[in-house]
Every structure is written in structure tokens, then in C-alpha cells.
Short mmCIF file of C-alpha atoms in Angstrom, two decimals:
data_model
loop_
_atom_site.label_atom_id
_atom_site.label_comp_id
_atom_site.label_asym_id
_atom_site.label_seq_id
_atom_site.Cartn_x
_atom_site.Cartn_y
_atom_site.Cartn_z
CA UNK A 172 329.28 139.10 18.92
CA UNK A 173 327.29 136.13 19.73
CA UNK A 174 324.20 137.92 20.41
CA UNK A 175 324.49 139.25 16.89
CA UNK A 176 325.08 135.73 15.54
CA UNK A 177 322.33 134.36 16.95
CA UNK A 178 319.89 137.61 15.48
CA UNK A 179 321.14 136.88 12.42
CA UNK A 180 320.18 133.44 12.68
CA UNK A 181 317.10 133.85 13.51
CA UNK A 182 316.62 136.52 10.70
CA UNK A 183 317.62 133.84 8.39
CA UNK A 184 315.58 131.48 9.80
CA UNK A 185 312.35 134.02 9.60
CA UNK A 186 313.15 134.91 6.23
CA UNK A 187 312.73 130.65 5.38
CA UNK A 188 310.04 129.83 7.22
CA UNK A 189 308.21 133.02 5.17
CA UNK A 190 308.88 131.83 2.01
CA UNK A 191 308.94 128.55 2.33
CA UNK A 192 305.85 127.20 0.56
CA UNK A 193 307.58 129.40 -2.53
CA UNK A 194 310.75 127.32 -2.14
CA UNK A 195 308.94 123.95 -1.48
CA UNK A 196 307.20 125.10 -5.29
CA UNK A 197 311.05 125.15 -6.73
CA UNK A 198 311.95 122.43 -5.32
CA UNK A 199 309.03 120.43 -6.81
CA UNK A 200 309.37 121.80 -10.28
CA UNK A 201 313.77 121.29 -10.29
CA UNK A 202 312.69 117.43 -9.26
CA UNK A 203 309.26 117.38 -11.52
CA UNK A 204 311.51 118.68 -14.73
CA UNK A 205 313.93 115.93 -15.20
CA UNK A 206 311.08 113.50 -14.33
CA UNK A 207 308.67 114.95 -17.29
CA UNK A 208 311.53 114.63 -19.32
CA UNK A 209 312.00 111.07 -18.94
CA UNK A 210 308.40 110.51 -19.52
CA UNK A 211 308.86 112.58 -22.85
CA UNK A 212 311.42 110.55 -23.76
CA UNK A 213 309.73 107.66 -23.05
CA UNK A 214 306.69 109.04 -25.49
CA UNK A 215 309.14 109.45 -28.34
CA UNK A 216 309.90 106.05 -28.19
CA UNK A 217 306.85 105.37 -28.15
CA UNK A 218 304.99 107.62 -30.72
CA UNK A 219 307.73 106.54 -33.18
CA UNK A 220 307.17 102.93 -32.58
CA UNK A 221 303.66 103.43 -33.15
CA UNK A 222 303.34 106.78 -35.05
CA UNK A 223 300.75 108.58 -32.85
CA UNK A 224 300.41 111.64 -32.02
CA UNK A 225 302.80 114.69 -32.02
CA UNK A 226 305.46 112.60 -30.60
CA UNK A 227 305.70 110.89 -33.86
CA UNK A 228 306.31 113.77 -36.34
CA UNK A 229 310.29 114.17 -35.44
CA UNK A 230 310.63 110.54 -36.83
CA UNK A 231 308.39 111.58 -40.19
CA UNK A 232 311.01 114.26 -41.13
CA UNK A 233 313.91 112.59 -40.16
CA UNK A 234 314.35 111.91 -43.79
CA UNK A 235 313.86 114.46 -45.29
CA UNK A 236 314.36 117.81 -42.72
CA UNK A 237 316.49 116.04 -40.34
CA UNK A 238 317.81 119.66 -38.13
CA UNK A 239 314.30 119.98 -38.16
CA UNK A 240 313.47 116.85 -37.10
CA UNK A 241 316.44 117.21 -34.18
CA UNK A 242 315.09 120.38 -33.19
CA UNK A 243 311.52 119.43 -32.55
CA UNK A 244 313.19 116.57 -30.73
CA UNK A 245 314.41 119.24 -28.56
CA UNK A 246 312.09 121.15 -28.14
CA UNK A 247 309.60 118.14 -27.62
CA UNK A 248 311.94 116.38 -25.20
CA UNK A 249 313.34 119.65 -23.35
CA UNK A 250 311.51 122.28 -23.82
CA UNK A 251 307.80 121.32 -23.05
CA UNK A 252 308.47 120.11 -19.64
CA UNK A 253 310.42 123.17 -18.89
CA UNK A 254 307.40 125.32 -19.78
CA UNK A 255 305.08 122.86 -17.78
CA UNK A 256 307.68 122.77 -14.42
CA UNK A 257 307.01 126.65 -14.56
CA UNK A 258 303.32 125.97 -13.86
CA UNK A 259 304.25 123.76 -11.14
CA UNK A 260 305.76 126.93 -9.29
CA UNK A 261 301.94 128.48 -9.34
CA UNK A 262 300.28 125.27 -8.48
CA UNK A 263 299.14 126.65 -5.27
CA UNK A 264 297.64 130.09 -7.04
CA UNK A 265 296.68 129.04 -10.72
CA UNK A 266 296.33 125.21 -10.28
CA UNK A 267 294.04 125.19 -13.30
CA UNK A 268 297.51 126.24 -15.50
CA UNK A 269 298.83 122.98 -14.12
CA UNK A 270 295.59 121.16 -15.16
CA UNK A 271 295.71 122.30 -18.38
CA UNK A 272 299.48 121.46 -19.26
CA UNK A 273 298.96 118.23 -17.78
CA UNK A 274 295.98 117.69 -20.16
CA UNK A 275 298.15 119.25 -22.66
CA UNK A 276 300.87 116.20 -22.21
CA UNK A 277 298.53 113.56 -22.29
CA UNK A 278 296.55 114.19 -25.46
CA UNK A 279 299.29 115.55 -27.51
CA UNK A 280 302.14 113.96 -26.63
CA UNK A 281 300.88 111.37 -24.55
CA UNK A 282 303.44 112.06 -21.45
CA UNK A 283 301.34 111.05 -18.67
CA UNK A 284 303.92 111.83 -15.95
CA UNK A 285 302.82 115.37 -15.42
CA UNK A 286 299.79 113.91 -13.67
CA UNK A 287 300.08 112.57 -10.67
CA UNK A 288 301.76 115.98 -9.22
CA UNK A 289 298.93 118.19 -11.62
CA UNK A 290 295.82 116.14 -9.61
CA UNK A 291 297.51 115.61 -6.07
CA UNK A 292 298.24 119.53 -6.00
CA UNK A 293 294.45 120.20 -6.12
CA UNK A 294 293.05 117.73 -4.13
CA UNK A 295 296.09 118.85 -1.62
CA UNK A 296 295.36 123.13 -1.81
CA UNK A 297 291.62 122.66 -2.72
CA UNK A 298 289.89 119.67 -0.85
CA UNK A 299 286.67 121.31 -0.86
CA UNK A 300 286.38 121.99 -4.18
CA UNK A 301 284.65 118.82 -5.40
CA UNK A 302 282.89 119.66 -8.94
CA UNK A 303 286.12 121.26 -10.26
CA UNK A 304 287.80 118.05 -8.99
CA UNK A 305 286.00 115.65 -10.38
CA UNK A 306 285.81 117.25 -13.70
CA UNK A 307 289.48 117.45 -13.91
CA UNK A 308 290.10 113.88 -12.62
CA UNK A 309 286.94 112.70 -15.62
CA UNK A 310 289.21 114.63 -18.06
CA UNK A 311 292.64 113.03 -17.00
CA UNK A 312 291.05 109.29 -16.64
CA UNK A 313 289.66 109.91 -20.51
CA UNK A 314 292.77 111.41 -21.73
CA UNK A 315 294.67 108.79 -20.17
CA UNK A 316 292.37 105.90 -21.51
CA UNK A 317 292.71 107.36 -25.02
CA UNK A 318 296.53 107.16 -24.32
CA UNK A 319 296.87 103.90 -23.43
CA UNK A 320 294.34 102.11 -25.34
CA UNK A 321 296.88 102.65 -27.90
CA UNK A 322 299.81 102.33 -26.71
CA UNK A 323 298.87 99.67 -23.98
CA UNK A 324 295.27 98.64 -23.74
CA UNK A 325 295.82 95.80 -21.06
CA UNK A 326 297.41 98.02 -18.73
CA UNK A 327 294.98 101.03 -18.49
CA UNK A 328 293.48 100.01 -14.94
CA UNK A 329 297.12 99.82 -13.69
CA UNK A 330 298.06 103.20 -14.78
CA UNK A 331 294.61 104.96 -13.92
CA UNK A 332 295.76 104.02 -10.23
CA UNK A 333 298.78 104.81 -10.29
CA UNK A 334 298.53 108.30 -12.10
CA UNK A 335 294.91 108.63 -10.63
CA UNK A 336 293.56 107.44 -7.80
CA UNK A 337 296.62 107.25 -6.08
CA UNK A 338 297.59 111.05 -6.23
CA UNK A 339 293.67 112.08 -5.78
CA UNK A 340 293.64 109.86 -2.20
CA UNK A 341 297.05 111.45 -1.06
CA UNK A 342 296.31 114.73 -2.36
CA UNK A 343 292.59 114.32 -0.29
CA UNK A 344 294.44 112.97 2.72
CA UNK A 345 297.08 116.03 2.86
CA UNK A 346 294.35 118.85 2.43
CA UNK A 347 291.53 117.32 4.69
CA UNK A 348 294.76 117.46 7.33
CA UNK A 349 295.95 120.70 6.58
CA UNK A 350 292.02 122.12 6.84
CA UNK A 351 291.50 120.61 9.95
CA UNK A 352 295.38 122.14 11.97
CA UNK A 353 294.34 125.19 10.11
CA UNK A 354 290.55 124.80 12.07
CA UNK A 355 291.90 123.87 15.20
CA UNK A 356 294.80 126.56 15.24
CA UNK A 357 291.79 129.35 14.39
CA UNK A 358 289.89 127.74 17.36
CA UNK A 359 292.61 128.25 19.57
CA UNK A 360 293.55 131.66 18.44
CA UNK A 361 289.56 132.64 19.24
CA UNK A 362 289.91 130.93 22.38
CA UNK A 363 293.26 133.02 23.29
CA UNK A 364 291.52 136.35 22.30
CA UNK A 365 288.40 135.77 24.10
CA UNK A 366 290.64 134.48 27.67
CA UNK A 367 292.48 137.97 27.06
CA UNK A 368 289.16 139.72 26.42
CA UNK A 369 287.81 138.22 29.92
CA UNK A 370 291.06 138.76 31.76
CA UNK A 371 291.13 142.80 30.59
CA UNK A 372 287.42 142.68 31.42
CA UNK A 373 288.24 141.23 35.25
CA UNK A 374 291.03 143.12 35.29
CA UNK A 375 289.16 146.30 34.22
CA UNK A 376 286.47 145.53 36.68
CA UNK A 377 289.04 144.72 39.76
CA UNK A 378 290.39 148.10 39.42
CA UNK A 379 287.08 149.86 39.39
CA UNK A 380 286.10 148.13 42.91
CA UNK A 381 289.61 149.13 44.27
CA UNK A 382 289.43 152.74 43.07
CA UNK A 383 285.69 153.13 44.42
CA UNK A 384 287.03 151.48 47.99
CA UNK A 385 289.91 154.05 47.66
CA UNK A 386 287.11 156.66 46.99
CA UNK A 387 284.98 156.21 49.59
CA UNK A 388 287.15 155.61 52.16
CA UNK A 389 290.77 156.90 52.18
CA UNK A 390 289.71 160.03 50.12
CA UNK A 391 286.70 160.62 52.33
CA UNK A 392 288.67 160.25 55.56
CA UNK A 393 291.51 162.34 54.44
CA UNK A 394 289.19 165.20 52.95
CA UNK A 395 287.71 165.13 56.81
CA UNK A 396 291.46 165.25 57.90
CA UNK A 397 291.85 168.36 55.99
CA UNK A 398 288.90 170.55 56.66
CA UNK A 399 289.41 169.43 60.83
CA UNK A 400 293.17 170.65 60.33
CA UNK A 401 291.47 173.64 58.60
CA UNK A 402 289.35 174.40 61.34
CA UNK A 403 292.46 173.52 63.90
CA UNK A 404 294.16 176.24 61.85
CA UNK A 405 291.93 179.06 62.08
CA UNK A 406 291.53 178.66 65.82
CA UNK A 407 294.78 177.42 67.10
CA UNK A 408 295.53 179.12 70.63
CA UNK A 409 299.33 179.48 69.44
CA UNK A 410 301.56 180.01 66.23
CA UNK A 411 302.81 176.27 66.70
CA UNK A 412 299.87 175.12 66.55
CA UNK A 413 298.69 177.25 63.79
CA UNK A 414 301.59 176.17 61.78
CA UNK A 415 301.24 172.49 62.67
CA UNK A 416 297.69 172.84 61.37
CA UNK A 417 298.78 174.22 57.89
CA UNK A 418 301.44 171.52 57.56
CA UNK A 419 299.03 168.64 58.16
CA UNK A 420 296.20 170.66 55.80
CA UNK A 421 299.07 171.41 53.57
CA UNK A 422 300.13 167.53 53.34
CA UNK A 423 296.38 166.23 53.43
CA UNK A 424 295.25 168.22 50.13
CA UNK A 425 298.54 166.90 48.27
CA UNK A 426 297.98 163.39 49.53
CA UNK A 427 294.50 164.33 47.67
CA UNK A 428 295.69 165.63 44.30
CA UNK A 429 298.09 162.34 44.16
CA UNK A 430 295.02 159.89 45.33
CA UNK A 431 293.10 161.76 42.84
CA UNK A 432 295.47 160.76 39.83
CA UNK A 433 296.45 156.94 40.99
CA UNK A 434 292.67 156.54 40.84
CA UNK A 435 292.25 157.88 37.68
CA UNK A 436 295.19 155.76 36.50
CA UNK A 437 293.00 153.04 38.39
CA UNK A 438 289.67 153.73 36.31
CA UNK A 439 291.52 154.91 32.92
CA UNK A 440 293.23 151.31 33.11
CA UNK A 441 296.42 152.66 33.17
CA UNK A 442 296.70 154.64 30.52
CA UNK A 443 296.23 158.39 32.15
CA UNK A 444 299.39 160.14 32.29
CA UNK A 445 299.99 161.93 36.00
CA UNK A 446 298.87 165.61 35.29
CA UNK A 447 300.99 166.95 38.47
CA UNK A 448 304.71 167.52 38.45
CA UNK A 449 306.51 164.23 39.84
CA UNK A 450 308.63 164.47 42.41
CA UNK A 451 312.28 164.87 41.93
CA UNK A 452 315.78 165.11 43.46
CA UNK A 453 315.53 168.91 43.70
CA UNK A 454 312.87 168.33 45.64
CA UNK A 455 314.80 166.43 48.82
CA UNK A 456 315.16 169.59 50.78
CA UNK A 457 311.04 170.84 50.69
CA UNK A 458 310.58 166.61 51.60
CA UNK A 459 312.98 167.39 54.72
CA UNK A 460 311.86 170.22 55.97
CA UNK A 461 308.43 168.64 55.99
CA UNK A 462 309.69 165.77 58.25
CA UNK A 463 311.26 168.54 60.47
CA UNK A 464 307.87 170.84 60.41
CA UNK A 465 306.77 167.73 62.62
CA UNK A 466 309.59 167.04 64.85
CA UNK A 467 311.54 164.45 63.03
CA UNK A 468 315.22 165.36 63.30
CA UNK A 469 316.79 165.17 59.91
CA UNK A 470 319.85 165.87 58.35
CA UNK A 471 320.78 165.58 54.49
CA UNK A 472 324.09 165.12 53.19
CA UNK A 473 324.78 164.95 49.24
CA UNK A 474 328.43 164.16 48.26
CA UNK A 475 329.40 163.44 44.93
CA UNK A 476 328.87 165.63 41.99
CA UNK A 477 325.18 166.39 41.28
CA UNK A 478 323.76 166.29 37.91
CA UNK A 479 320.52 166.04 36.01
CA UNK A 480 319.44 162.40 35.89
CA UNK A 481 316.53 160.48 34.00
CA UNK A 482 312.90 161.36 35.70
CA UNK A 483 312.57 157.56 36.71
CA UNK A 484 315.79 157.95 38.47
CA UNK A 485 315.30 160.92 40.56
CA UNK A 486 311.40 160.23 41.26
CA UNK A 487 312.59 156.53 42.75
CA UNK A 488 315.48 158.04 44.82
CA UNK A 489 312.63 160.47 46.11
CA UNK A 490 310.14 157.76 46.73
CA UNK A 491 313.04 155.68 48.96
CA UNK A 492 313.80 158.90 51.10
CA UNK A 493 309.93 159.47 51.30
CA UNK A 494 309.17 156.15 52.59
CA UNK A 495 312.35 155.83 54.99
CA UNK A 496 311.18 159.11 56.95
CA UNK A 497 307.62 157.98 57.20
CA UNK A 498 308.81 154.66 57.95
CA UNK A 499 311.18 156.74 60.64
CA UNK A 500 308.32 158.88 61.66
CA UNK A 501 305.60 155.66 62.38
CA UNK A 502 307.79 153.20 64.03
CA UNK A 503 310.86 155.14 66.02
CA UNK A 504 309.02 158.41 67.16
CA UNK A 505 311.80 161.74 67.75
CA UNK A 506 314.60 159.39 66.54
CA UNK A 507 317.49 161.37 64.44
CA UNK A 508 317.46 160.33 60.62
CA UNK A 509 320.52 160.49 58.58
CA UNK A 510 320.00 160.99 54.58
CA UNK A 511 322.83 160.54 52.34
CA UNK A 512 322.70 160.90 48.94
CA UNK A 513 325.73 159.76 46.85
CA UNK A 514 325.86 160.67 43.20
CA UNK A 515 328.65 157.97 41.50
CA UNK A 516 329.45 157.61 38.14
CA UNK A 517 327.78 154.10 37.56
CA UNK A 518 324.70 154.76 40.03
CA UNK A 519 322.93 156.78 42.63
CA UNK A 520 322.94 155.81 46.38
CA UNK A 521 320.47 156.33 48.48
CA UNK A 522 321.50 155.53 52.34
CA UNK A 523 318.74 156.36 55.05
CA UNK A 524 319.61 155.45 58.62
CA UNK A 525 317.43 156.45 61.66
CA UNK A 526 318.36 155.69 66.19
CA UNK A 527 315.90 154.00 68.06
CA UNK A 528 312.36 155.87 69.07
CA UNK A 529 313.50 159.01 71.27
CA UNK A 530 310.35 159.20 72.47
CA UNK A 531 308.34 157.04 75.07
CA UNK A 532 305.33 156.03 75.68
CA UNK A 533 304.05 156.86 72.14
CA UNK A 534 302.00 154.23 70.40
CA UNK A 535 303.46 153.54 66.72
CA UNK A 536 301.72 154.15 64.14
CA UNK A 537 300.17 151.13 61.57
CA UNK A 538 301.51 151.00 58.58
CA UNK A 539 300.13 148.85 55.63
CA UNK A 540 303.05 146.62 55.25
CA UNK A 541 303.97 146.91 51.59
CA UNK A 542 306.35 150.35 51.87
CA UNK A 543 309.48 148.22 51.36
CA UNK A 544 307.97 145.77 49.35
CA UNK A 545 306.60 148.31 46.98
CA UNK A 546 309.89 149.70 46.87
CA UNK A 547 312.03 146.76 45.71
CA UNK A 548 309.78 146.75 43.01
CA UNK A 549 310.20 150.15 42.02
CA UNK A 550 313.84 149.64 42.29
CA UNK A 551 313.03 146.44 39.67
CA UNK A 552 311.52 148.14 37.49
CA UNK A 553 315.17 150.51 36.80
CA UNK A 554 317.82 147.56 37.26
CA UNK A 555 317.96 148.68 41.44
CA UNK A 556 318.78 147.15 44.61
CA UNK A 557 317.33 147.51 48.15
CA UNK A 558 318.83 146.62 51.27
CA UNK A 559 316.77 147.16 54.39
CA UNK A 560 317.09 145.71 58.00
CA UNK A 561 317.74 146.26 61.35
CA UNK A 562 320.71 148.30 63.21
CA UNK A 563 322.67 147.16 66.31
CA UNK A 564 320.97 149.52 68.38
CA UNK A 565 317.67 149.43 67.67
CA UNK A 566 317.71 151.58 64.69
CA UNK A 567 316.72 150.80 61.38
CA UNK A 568 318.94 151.75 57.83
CA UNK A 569 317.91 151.61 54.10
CA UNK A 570 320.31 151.37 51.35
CA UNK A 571 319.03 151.37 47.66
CA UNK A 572 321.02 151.85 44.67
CA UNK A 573 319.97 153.19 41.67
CA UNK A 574 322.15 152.98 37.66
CA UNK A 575 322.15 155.97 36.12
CA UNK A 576 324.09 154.91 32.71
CA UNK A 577 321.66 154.71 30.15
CA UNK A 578 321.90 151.55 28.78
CA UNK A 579 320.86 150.13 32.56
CA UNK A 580 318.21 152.38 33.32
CA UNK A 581 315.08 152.07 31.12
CA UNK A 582 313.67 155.09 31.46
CA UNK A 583 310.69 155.03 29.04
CA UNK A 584 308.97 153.18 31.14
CA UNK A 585 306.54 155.19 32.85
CA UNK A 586 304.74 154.21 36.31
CA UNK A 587 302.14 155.69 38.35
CA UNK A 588 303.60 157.18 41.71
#
């Protein structure tokens, strides 16, 4: 409930912030209408005083047409400035409309109020504009003089800065600022791109010089590891041997095929899809009988009730028992390994547990270090857990659950095995 309160807010807000320079345009024409109407107000008084202008020709057939005379009041009074606010909503787009009607004001009805906003909108959206601005502003300082030299001669440089020069300096002041955040915001947009442009180009290049390493070393030395168990095959003295030879040849050319893909997913940056099948809980028993083929006592229990899961989930249940029995195989040499497999309703749990080394006098063999670690983020990267450590008696025990409900597991995410 809350999460959906807070989407909607933020919907709300998005829609806003998108249209706000629209409803900033409202805004100033609902507060720039009863404002122009003053001013026309202000004009009748003024045109019937003096009897100039348009303003004046209500009073002249108040005699004689007087509803006509009250209409044109209307009209005059109400009407105009409700046609000019409407410009004032395209003052950003058509400022030349607002120009026009402000003009328009001055020299027929000498309303001067539509000024100020008509000259600080175009010196705010169009600062670089100068001809067209100066032209405008020549226009409104002559209108304005022939205004006022009528109605109030001594007051015309008062006026000119306060309708003028005034709203031209602001206006100026706004736009040069908005240019220059504009400016700098484009600068630092260019300067994101081009970081993210040299990070995917270091990236690109880092895994280019890992998958050539990976190239000319591990795949060379394992491609010499299959062709000796080859040869070991063909000429074994016994049918232990000769099997032990196939295994290892058998193992070595797969090991290939998947160094083959991770380093195309190296070179492709990550975007080749794995062309061979992945590995997946159907697959437990051929993984066993593998660890047995080379002496490593193993024994797989599955309880539960077993069911097709997301490929994510079965390939990382696959990858813990994988690494557990090499782990087992490296570091406790003829120990017995226990694999239980639990399917629950929630999750999957994978439980590996293997003795002490049954064998002595055998050195163990290295490891690079990053099995486990490479496994809790595996695990990660479904909603997992791993829990690895040592056993009372020397032994060593893995525990890793996996979710299985869908809304846990995220299984369009894709890795590289």
C-alpha cells in the first residue's frame, strides 16, 4: 500500500515537473489579466478625461447609444486583456504575438501595463537575440513616449524605466542565467558520456588482455592435458588405466568447450549467449559419477518432491555441488562426500559435507582461492545464501540455499557459467 502511494507520488510529481513551464504560463496570464484590466481601467479614465484615443469613444456615445457605449466599455475594459493574457500563455513559442498586443495596448488604448511582462519575456527566452530586441524595445519606448506626452509629459523618463529598462535588465539577467546552467549542464552531460565512453573502452580492453592470458595459457596447457591423456589412453597397460585416461580426456575437452565460450563472452563484452547446454539438476548424477570415475566416494540423496525449477536455479545448485566435490577432491584426498539435495516449497537446499583426507601423504592440490567467493556471488545474484566452514573433525560442509518462488528468484538475468 505504501509502496503504491509513494509511485503515485512520484507519478504526480513527474507529470508537474513536465509541464511545468506550461503551468508557470497560466499562472502568469490568471495574475497578468486582472492586472491589464486595472491598467484599462485606468486608460478609460484617462482617455475620457482627455478624449484620446480609442479609450475615449465609450464616453462620445454615452449620449446618444449608451448600451453601446456600456458594451464597448466591456469589451474595452474586459475583453481586450483577456485576448492579450491568451498570448501570454505562448510567450515562450510566439513571443512576437505578445509584442504585438502589447504594442497594440499602448497605441490604441494607451494601457501600458502589458509591457513590462511583453519585453521581460524576450529578453528572458531570447537573450541572444539582440536586433529583434532592440527593435521591439525602440517600438515600446516610442509608443510609450507618444502615450505619455499626452497624458503625462513630465513623467515619461519615470515610466520608460519602470515599463522599460527595468523589465529588459531582469529579463537579460534571467536568460544570460538560464543560458549559462543550460551550458554548464550540456558540459557535464559530454563529460559523463565521454568518462562512460573511456570506462567501456578500459573495460573493453581489460577483458581482451584477460581472455588472451586465458588463451595462451590455461587453454594451451589444458589442450596439452588432453592430447597426453589421449596418448595415455591408447597405450594404457590396463582397462583402469585406459578408462582413467578417457575420463581425464573426457573432462579436459569439456573444460575446453566451456573456456572456449567464457572467453568469447570475455571478447564479445558480454553479450554472447553460451551456445552449449548449461548444466542442470538432472544433471547431478553424470557430475557424481564423474567424482567417483576418480576415486572420490560420493553419495547423493534427494528428499523432497522434485520439480522443474527456473534455469538460474538449477545451474547454481549444480555449480555449488560442482565446486564442493572439487573443493573435496583438492584439499581432503579419498574422503567420503555426502550430497543432499532438499527440494522445499520456499527454496532449494543444497548441503555438501565431506571427512577429513583418507589418504596420506598426498600433496593437495592449489586451488585459486575464489571457488567460494565466486559462489556467494552467484548465490547474490538469485536472493541465496552460503554457509561454508569447517567440521569438528576435520571435515569441511557447505550449505547454500536457493528461493525458488518466483517473485524471489530473478531469473532473467542471465550469467556466464
Amino acid at each position: 500500500m505504501v509502496r503504491r502511494w509513494i509511485e503515485r507520488a512520484r507519478a504526480v510529481g513527474l507529470w508537474w515537473w513536465q509541464r511545468r513551464y506550461t503551468l508557470a504560463d497560466v499562472a502568469y496570464a490568471m495574475g497578468f489579466f486582472p492586472f491589464v484590466v486595472v491598467g484599462m481601467f485606468v486608460a478609460l479614465d484617462y482617455g475620457e478625461r482627455l478624449e484620446w484615443g480609442l479609450v475615449s469613444l465609450p464616453d462620445r456615445l454615452a449620449d446618444a447609444y449608451p448600451v453601446v457605449s456600456l458594451l464597448l466599455k466591456i469589451q474595452i475594459s474586459v475583453v481586450v486583456p483577456g485576448l492579450v493574457a491568451l498570448t501570454v500563455l505562448m510567450r515562450r513559442r510566439r513571443p512576437v504575438l505578445l509584442m504585438g498586443a502589447s504594442l497594440l495596448l499602448i497605441g490604441v488604448f494607451g494601457n501600458v501595463y502589458a509591457a513590462p511582462i511583453a519585453l521581460y519575456s524576450y529578453a528572458a527566452w531570447f537573450p541572444g537575440r539582440w536586433q529583434p530586441l532592440l527593435m521591439w524595445s525602440g517600438a515600446h519606448l516610442v509608443a510609450l513616449g507618444g502615450v505619455y506626452s499626452v497624458w503625462q509629459p513630465t513623467l515619461i523618463p519615470f515610466y520608460s524605466m519602470m515599463f522599460l529598462v527595468f523589465p529588459l535588465l531582469v529579463g537579460l539577467w534571467v536568460g544570460t542565467r538560464r543560458q549559462l546552467v543550460e551550458n554548464l549542464r550540456e558540459r557535464a552531460e559530454r563529460l559523463e558520456r565521454e568518462q562512460h565512453l573511456l570506462a567501456e573502452t578500459a573495460i573493453a580492453a581489460e577483458r581482451t588482455r584477460i581472455a588472451r592470458e586465458m588463451h595462451d595459457v590455461v587453454a594451451h596447457r589444458v589442450s596439452l592435458m588432453v592430447l597426453h591423456a589421449g596418448g595415455l589412453e591408447v597405450s594404457a597397460p590396463d582397462e583402469q588405466t585406459a578408462k582413467a585416461a578417457e575420463l581425464i580426456r573426457t573432462t579436459g575437452r569439456e573444460a575446453l568447450s566451456e573456456l572456449r565460450e567464457i572467453l568469447g563472452v570475455l571478447r564479445d563484452g558480454g553479450d554472447a549467449a553460451p551456445t552449449a547446454p548449461q548444466p542442470v539438476l538432472d544433471d547431478l548424477d553424470r557430475l557424481v559419477d564423474s567424482a567417483r570415475a576418480v576415486g572420490v566416494p560420493v553419495d547423493l540423496t534427494v528428499t523432497g518432491t522434485p520439480r522443474r525449477l527456473g534455469t538460474q536455479v538449477e545451474r547454481t545448485a549444480y555449480r555449488v555441488v560442482q565446486e564442493a566435490l572439487t573443493n573435496a577432491a583438492r584439499h581432503a584426498p579419498g574422503a567420503a562426500v555426502d550430497v543432499r539435495v532438499d527440494h522445499g516449497r520456499r527454496e532449494l537446499t543444497v548441503t555438501v559435507t565431506n571427512g577429513p583426507a583418507a589418504v596420506d601423504g598426498v600433496d593437495p592440490v592449489p586451488g585459486s582461492g575464489y571457488g567460494l567467493v565466486g559462489l556467494r556471488e552467484r548465490l547474490a545474484l538469485v536472493g541465496g545464501t552460503l554457509v561454508a566452514g569447517p567440521l569438528p573433525d576435520g571435515g569441511w560442509w557447505v550449505r547454500a540455499a536457493i528461493p525458488v518462488t518466483p517473485a524471489e528468484t530473478p531469473r532473467q538475468v542471465e550469467e556466464a557459467p
